[in-house]
PDB file of C-alpha atoms in Angstrom:
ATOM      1  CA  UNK A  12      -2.828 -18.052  -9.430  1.00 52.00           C
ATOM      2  CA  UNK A  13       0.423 -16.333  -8.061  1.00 73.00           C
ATOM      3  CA  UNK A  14      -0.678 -13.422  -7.134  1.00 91.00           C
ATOM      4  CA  UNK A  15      -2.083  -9.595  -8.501  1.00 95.00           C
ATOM      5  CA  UNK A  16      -1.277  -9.076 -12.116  1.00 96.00           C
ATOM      6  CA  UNK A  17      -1.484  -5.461 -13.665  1.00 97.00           C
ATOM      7  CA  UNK A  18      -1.323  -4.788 -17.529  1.00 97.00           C
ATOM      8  CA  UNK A  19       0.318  -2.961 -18.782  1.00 97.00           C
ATOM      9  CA  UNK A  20       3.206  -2.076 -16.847  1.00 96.00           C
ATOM     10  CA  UNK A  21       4.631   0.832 -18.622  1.00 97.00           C
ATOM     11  CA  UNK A  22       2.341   3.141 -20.496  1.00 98.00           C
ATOM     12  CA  UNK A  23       3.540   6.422 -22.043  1.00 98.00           C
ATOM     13  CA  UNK A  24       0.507   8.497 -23.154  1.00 98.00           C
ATOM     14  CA  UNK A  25       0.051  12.165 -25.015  1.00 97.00           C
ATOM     15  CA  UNK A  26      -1.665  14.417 -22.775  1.00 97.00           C
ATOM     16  CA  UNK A  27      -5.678  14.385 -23.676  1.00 97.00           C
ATOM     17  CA  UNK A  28      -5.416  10.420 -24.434  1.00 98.00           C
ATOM     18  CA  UNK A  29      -7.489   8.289 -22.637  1.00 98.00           C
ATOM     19  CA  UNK A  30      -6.284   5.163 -21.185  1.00 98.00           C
ATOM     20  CA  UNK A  31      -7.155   2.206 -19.410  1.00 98.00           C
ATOM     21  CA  UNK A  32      -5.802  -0.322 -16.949  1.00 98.00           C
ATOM     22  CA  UNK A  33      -6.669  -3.868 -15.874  1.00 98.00           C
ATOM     23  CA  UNK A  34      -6.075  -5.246 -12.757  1.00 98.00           C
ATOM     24  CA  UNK A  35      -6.544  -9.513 -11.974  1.00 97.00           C
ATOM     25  CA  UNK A  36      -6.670  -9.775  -8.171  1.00 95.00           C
ATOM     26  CA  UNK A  37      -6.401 -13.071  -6.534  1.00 92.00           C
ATOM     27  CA  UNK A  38      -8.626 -15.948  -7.571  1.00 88.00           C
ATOM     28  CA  UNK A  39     -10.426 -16.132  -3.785  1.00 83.00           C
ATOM     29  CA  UNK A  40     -10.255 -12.242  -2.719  1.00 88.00           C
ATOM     30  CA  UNK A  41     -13.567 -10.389  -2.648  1.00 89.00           C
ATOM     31  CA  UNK A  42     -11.856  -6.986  -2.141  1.00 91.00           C
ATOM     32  CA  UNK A  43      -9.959  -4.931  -4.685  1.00 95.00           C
ATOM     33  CA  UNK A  44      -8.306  -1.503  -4.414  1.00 96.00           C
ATOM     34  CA  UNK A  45      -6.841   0.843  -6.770  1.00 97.00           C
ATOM     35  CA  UNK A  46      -3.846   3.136  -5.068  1.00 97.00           C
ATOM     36  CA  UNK A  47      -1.893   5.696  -6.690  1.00 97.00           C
ATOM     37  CA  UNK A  48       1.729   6.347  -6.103  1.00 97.00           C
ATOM     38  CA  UNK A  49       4.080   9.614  -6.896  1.00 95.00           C
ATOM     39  CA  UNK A  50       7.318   9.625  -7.005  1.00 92.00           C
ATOM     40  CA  UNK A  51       8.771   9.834  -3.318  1.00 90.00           C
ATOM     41  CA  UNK A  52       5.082   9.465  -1.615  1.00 94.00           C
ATOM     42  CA  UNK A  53       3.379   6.846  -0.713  1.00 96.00           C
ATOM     43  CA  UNK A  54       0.540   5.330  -1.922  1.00 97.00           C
ATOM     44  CA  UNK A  55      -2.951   7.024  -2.024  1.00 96.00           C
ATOM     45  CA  UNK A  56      -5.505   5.203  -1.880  1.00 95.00           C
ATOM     46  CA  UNK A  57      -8.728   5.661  -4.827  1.00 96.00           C
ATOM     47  CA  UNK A  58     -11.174   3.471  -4.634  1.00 96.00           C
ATOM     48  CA  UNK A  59     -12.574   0.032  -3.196  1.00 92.00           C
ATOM     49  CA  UNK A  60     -14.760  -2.607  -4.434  1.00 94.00           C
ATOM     50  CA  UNK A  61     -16.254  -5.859  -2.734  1.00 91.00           C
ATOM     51  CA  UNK A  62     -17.045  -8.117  -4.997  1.00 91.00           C
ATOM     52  CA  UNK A  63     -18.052  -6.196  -8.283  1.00 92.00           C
ATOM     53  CA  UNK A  64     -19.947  -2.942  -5.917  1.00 92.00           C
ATOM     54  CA  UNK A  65     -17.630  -0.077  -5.469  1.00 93.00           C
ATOM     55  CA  UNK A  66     -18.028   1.011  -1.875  1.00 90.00           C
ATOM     56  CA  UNK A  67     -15.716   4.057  -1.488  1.00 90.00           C
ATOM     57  CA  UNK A  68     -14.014   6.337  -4.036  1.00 92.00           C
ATOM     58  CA  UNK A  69     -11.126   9.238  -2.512  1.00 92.00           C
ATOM     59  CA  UNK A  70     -11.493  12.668  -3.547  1.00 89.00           C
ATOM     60  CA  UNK A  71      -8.791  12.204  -5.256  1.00 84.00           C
ATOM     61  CA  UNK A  72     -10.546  10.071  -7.874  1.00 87.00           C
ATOM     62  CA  UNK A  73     -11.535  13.592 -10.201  1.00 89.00           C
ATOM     63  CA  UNK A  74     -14.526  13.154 -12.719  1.00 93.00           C
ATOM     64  CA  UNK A  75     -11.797  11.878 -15.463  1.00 96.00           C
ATOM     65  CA  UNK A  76     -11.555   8.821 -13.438  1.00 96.00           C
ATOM     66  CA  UNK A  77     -13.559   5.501 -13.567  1.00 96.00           C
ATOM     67  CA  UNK A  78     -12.763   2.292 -11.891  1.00 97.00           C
ATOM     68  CA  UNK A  79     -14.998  -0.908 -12.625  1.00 96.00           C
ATOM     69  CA  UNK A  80     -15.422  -4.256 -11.307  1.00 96.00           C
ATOM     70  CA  UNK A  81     -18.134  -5.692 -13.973  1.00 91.00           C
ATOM     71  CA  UNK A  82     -18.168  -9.430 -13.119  1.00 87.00           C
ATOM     72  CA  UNK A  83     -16.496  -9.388  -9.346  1.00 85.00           C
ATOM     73  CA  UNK A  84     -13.549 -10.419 -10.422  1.00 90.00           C
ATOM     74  CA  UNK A  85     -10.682  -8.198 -12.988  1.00 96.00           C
ATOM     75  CA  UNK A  86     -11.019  -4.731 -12.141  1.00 98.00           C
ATOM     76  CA  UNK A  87     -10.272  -1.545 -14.661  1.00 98.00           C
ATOM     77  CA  UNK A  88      -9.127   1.870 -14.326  1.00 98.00           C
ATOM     78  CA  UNK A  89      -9.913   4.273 -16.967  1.00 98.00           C
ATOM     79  CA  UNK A  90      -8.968   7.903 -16.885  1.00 97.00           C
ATOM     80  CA  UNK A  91     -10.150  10.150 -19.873  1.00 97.00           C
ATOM     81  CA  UNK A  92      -8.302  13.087 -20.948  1.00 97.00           C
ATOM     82  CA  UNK A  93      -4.881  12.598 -19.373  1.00 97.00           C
ATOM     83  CA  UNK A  94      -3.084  15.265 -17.907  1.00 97.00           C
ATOM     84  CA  UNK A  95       0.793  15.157 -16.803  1.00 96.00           C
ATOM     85  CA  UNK A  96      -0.822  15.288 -13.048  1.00 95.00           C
ATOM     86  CA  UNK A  97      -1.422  11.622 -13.959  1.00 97.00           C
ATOM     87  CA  UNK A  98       1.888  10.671 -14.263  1.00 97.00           C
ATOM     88  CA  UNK A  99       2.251   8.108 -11.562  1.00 97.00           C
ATOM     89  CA  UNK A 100       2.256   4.316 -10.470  1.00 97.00           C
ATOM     90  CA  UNK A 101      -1.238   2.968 -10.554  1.00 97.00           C
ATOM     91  CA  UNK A 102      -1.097  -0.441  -7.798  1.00 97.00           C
ATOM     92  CA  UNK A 103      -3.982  -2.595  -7.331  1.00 97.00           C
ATOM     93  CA  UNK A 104      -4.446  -4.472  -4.369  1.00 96.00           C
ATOM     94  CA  UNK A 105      -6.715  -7.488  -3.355  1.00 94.00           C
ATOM     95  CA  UNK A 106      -7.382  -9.116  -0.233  1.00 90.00           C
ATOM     96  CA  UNK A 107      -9.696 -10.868   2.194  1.00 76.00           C
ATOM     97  CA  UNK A 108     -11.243 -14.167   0.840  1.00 60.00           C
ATOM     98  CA  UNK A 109     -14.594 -13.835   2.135  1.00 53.00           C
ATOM     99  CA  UNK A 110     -15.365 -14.516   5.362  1.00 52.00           C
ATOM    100  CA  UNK A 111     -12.229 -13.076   6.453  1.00 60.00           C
ATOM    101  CA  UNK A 112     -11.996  -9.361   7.256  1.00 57.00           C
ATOM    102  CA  UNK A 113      -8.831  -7.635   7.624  1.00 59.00           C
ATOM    103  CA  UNK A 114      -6.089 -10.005   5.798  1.00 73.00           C
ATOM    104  CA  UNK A 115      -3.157  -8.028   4.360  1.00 83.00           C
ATOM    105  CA  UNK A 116      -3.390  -6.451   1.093  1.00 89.00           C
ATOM    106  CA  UNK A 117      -1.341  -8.177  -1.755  1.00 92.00           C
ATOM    107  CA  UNK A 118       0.064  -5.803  -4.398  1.00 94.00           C
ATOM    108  CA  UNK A 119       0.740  -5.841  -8.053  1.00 95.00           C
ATOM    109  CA  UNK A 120       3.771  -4.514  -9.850  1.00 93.00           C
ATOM    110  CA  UNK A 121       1.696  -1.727 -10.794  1.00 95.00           C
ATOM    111  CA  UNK A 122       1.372   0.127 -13.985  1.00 97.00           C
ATOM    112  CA  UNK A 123       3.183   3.219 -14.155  1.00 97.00           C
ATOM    113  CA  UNK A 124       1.876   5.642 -16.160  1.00 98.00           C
ATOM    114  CA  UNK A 125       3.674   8.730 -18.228  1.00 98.00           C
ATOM    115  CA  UNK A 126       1.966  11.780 -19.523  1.00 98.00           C
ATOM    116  CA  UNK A 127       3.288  13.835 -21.760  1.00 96.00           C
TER     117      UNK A 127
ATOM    118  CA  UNK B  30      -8.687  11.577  10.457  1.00 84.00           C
ATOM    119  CA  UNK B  31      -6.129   8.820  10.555  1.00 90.00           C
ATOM    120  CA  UNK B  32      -2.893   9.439   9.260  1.00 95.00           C
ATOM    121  CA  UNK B  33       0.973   7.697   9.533  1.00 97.00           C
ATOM    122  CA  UNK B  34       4.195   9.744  10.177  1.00 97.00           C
ATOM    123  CA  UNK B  35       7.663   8.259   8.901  1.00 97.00           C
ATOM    124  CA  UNK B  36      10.553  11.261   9.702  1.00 94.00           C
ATOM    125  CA  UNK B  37      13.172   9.483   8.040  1.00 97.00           C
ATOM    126  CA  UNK B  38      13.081  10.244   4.669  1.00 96.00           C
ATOM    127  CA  UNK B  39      16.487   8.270   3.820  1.00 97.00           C
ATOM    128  CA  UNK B  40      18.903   6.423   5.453  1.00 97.00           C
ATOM    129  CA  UNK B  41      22.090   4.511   4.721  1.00 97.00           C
ATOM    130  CA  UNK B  42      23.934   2.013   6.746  1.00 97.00           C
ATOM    131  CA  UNK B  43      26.965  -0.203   6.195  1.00 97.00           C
ATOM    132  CA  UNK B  44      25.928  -3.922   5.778  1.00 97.00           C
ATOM    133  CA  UNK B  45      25.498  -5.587   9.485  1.00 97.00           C
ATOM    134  CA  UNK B  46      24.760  -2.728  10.524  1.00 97.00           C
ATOM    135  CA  UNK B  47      21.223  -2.607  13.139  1.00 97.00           C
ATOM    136  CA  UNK B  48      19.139  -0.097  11.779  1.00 98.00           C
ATOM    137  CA  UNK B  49      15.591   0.951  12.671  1.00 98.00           C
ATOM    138  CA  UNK B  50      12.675   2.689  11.114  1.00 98.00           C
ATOM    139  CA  UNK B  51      10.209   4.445  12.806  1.00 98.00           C
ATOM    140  CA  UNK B  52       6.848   4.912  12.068  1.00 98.00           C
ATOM    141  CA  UNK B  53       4.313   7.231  14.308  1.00 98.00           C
ATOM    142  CA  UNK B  54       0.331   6.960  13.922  1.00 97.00           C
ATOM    143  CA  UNK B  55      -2.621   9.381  14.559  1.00 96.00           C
ATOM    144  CA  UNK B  56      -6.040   7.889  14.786  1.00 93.00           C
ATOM    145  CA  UNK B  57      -9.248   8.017  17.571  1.00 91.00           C
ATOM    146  CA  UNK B  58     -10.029   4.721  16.574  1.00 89.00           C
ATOM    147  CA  UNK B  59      -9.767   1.767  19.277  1.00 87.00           C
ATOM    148  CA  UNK B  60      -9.366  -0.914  16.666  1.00 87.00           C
ATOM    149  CA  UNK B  61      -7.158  -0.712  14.104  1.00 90.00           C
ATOM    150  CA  UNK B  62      -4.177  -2.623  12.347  1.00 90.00           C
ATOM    151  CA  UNK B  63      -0.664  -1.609  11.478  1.00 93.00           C
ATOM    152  CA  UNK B  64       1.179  -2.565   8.208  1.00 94.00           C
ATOM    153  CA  UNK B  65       4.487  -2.544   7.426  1.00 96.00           C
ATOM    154  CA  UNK B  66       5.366  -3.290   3.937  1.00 96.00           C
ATOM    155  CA  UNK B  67       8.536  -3.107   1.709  1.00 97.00           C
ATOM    156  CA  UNK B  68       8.862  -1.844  -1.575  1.00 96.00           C
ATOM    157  CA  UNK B  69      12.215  -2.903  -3.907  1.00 93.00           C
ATOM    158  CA  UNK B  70      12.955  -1.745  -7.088  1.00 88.00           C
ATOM    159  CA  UNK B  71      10.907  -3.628  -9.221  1.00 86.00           C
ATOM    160  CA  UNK B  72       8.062  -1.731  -7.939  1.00 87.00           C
ATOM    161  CA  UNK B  73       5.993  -4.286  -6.051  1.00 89.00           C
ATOM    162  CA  UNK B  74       4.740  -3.686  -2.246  1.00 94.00           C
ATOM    163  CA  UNK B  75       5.488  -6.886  -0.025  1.00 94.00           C
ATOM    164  CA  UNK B  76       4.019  -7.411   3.286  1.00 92.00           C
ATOM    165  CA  UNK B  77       5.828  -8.078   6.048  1.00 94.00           C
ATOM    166  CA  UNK B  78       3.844  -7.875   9.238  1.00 91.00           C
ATOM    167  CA  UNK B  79       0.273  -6.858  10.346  1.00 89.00           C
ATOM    168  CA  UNK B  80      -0.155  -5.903  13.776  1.00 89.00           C
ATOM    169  CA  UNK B  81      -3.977  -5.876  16.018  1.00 87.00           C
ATOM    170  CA  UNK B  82      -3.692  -2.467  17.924  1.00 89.00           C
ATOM    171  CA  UNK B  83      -5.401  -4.995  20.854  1.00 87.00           C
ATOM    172  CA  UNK B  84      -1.715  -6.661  20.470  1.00 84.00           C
ATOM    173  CA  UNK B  85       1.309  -4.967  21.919  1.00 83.00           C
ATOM    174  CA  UNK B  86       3.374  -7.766  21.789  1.00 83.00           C
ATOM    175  CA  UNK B  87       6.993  -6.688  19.874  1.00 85.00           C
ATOM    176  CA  UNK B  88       7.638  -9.600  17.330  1.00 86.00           C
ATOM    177  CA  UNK B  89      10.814 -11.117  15.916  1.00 87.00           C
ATOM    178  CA  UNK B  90      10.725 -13.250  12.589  1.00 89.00           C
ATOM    179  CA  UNK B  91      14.512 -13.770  11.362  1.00 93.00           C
ATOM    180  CA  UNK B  92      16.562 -10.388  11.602  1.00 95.00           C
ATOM    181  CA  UNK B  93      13.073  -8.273  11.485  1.00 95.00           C
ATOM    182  CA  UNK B  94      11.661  -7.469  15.009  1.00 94.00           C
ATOM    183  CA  UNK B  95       8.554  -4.953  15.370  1.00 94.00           C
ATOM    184  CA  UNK B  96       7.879  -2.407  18.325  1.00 95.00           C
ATOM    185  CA  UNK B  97       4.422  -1.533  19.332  1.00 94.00           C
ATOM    186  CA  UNK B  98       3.641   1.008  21.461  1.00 94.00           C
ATOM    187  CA  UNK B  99       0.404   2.404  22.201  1.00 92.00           C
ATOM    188  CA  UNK B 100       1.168   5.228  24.850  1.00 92.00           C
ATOM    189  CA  UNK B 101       3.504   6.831  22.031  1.00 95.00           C
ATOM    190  CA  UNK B 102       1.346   5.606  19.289  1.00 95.00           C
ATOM    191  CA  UNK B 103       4.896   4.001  17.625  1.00 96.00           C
ATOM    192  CA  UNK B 104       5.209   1.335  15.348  1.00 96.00           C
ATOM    193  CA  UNK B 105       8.973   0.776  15.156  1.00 97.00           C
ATOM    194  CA  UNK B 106      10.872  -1.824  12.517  1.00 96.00           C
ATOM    195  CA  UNK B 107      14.153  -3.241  13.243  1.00 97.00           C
ATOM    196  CA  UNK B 108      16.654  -5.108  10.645  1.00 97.00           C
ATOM    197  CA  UNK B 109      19.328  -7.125  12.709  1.00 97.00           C
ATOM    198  CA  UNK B 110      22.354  -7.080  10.864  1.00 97.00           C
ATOM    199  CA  UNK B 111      21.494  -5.263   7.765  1.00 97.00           C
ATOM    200  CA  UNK B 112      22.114  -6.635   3.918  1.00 97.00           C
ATOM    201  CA  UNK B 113      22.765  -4.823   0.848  1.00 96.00           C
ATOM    202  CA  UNK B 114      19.089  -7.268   0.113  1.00 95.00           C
ATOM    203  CA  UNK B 115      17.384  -4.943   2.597  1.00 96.00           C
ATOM    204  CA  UNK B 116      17.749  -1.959   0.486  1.00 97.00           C
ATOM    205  CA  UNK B 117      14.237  -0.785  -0.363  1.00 97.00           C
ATOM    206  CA  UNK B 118      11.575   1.852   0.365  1.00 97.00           C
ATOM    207  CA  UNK B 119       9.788   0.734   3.489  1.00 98.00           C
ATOM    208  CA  UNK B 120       6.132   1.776   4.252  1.00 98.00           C
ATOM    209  CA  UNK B 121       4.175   1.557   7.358  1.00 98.00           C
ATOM    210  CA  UNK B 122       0.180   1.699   6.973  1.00 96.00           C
ATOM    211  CA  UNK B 123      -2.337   2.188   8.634  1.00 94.00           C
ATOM    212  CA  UNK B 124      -5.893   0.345   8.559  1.00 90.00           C
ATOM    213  CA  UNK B 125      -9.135   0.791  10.537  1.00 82.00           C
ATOM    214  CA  UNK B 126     -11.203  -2.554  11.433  1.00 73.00           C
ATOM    215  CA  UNK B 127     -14.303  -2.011  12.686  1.00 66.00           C
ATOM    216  CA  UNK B 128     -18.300  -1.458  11.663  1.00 62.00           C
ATOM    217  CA  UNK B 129     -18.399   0.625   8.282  1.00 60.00           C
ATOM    218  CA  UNK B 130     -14.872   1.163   8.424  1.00 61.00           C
ATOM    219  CA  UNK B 131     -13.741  -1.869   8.379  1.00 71.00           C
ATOM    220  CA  UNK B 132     -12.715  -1.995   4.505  1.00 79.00           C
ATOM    221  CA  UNK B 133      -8.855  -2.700   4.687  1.00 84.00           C
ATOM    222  CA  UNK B 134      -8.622   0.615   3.143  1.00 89.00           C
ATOM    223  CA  UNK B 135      -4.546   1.499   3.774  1.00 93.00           C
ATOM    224  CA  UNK B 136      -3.355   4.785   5.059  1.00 95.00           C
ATOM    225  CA  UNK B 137       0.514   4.704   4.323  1.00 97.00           C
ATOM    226  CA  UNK B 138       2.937   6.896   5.414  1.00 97.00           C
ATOM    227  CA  UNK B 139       5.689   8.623   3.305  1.00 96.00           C
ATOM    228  CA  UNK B 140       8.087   5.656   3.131  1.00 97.00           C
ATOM    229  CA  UNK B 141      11.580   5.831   4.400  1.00 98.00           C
ATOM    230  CA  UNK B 142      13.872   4.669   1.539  1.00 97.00           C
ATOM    231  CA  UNK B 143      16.740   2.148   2.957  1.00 98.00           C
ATOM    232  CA  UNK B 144      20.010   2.040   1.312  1.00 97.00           C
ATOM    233  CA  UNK B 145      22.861  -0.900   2.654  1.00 97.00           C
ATOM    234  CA  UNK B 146      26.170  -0.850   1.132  1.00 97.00           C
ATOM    235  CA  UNK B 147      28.340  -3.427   1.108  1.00 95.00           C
TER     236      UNK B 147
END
């Protein structure tokens, strides 16, 4: 295991479309996050999980949005009903084998995501 | 509310040039940790250095040195003799570390996009 894979890494959607994103984290990390980048900001950070419980979701994470961590391990992110207000990088983190808090955060590529 | 401050919104520098990014913090929290991370082209965030807010210590690894400071709630990055590698968007971050907040949840700043030219 090298590191955080994402799939896909492009996506081009028609507004209304639903789509969905998977995220492998690192074999030993308990934690995953899903963080949303625009172009020219940084990223924003939607939602957490330890191990397959989702412990905080941003208020940025609307109703469309579902995250999902069934087994601990790959994560998805599903939003229903795209809008162009999507359009944006989607990067998943992981970190922290257990037992250790506070490790840094390894990235993915990301999936970057086009609504139109 | 926590949040990270990064002014520079560009800049460019001739290679070897020193050039240094600054990065300013707001949180009431005692224990926290700073990020810095770089982000090329291809799209994927690298770290580069965490820092315990219990640590002031600057730190130098290769032509990257770090500046912590508390009283000014700073967390300045330094290249040494910039390379046209070094391009990149550059983030600084921001995590709490204690009791409930204690998820690693990162609070990045803008990013300060670095352009060398040969």
């Amino acid at each position: 295991d090298t590191g955080v894979s994402q799939d896909p890494r492009h996506k081009i959607t028609k507004r209304g479309q639903n789509v969905t994103f998977r995220c492998d984290p690192i074999s030993e990390h308990n934690r995953l996050y899903w963080y949303r980048q625009t172009l020219g900001q940084g990223p924003e950070f939607l939602t957490y999980f330890q191990n397959e419980a989702q412990l905080e979701k941003s208020r940025l994470l609307s109703d469309r949005f579902s995250a999902e961590r069934p087994k601990g391990s790959f994560s998805t992110l599903e939003i229903q009903r795209t809008e162009q207000g999507d359009s944006a990088m989607y990067l998943c983190a992981s970190s922290t084998p257990t037992g250790h808090p506070n490790t840094e955060a390894f990235f993915g590529q990301g999936t970057r995501l086009t609504v139109v | 509310a926590q949040k990270v401050t990064q002014a520079q919104t560009e800049i460019s520098v001739v290679e070897k040039e020193d050039v240094t990014l600054d990065c300013v913090y707001e949180t009431r929290d005692t224990t926290y940790y700073l990020f810095w991370y770089k982000q090329p082209p291809s799209g994927e965030l690298v770290f580069l250095i965490r820092r315990n807010s219990f640590d002031e210590q600057n730190e130098i690894s290769g032509r990257y040195s770090w500046n912590f400071q508390k009283s000014t709630s700073s967390f300045n990055f330094t290249i040494t003799a910039s390379q046209v590698v070094d391009s990149a968007v550059y983030f600084c971050a921001l995590t709490l570390s204690h009791g409930s907040s204690n998820t690693g949840k990162l609070i990045f700043g803008q990013g300060t996009t670095l352009q060398v030219k040969p």
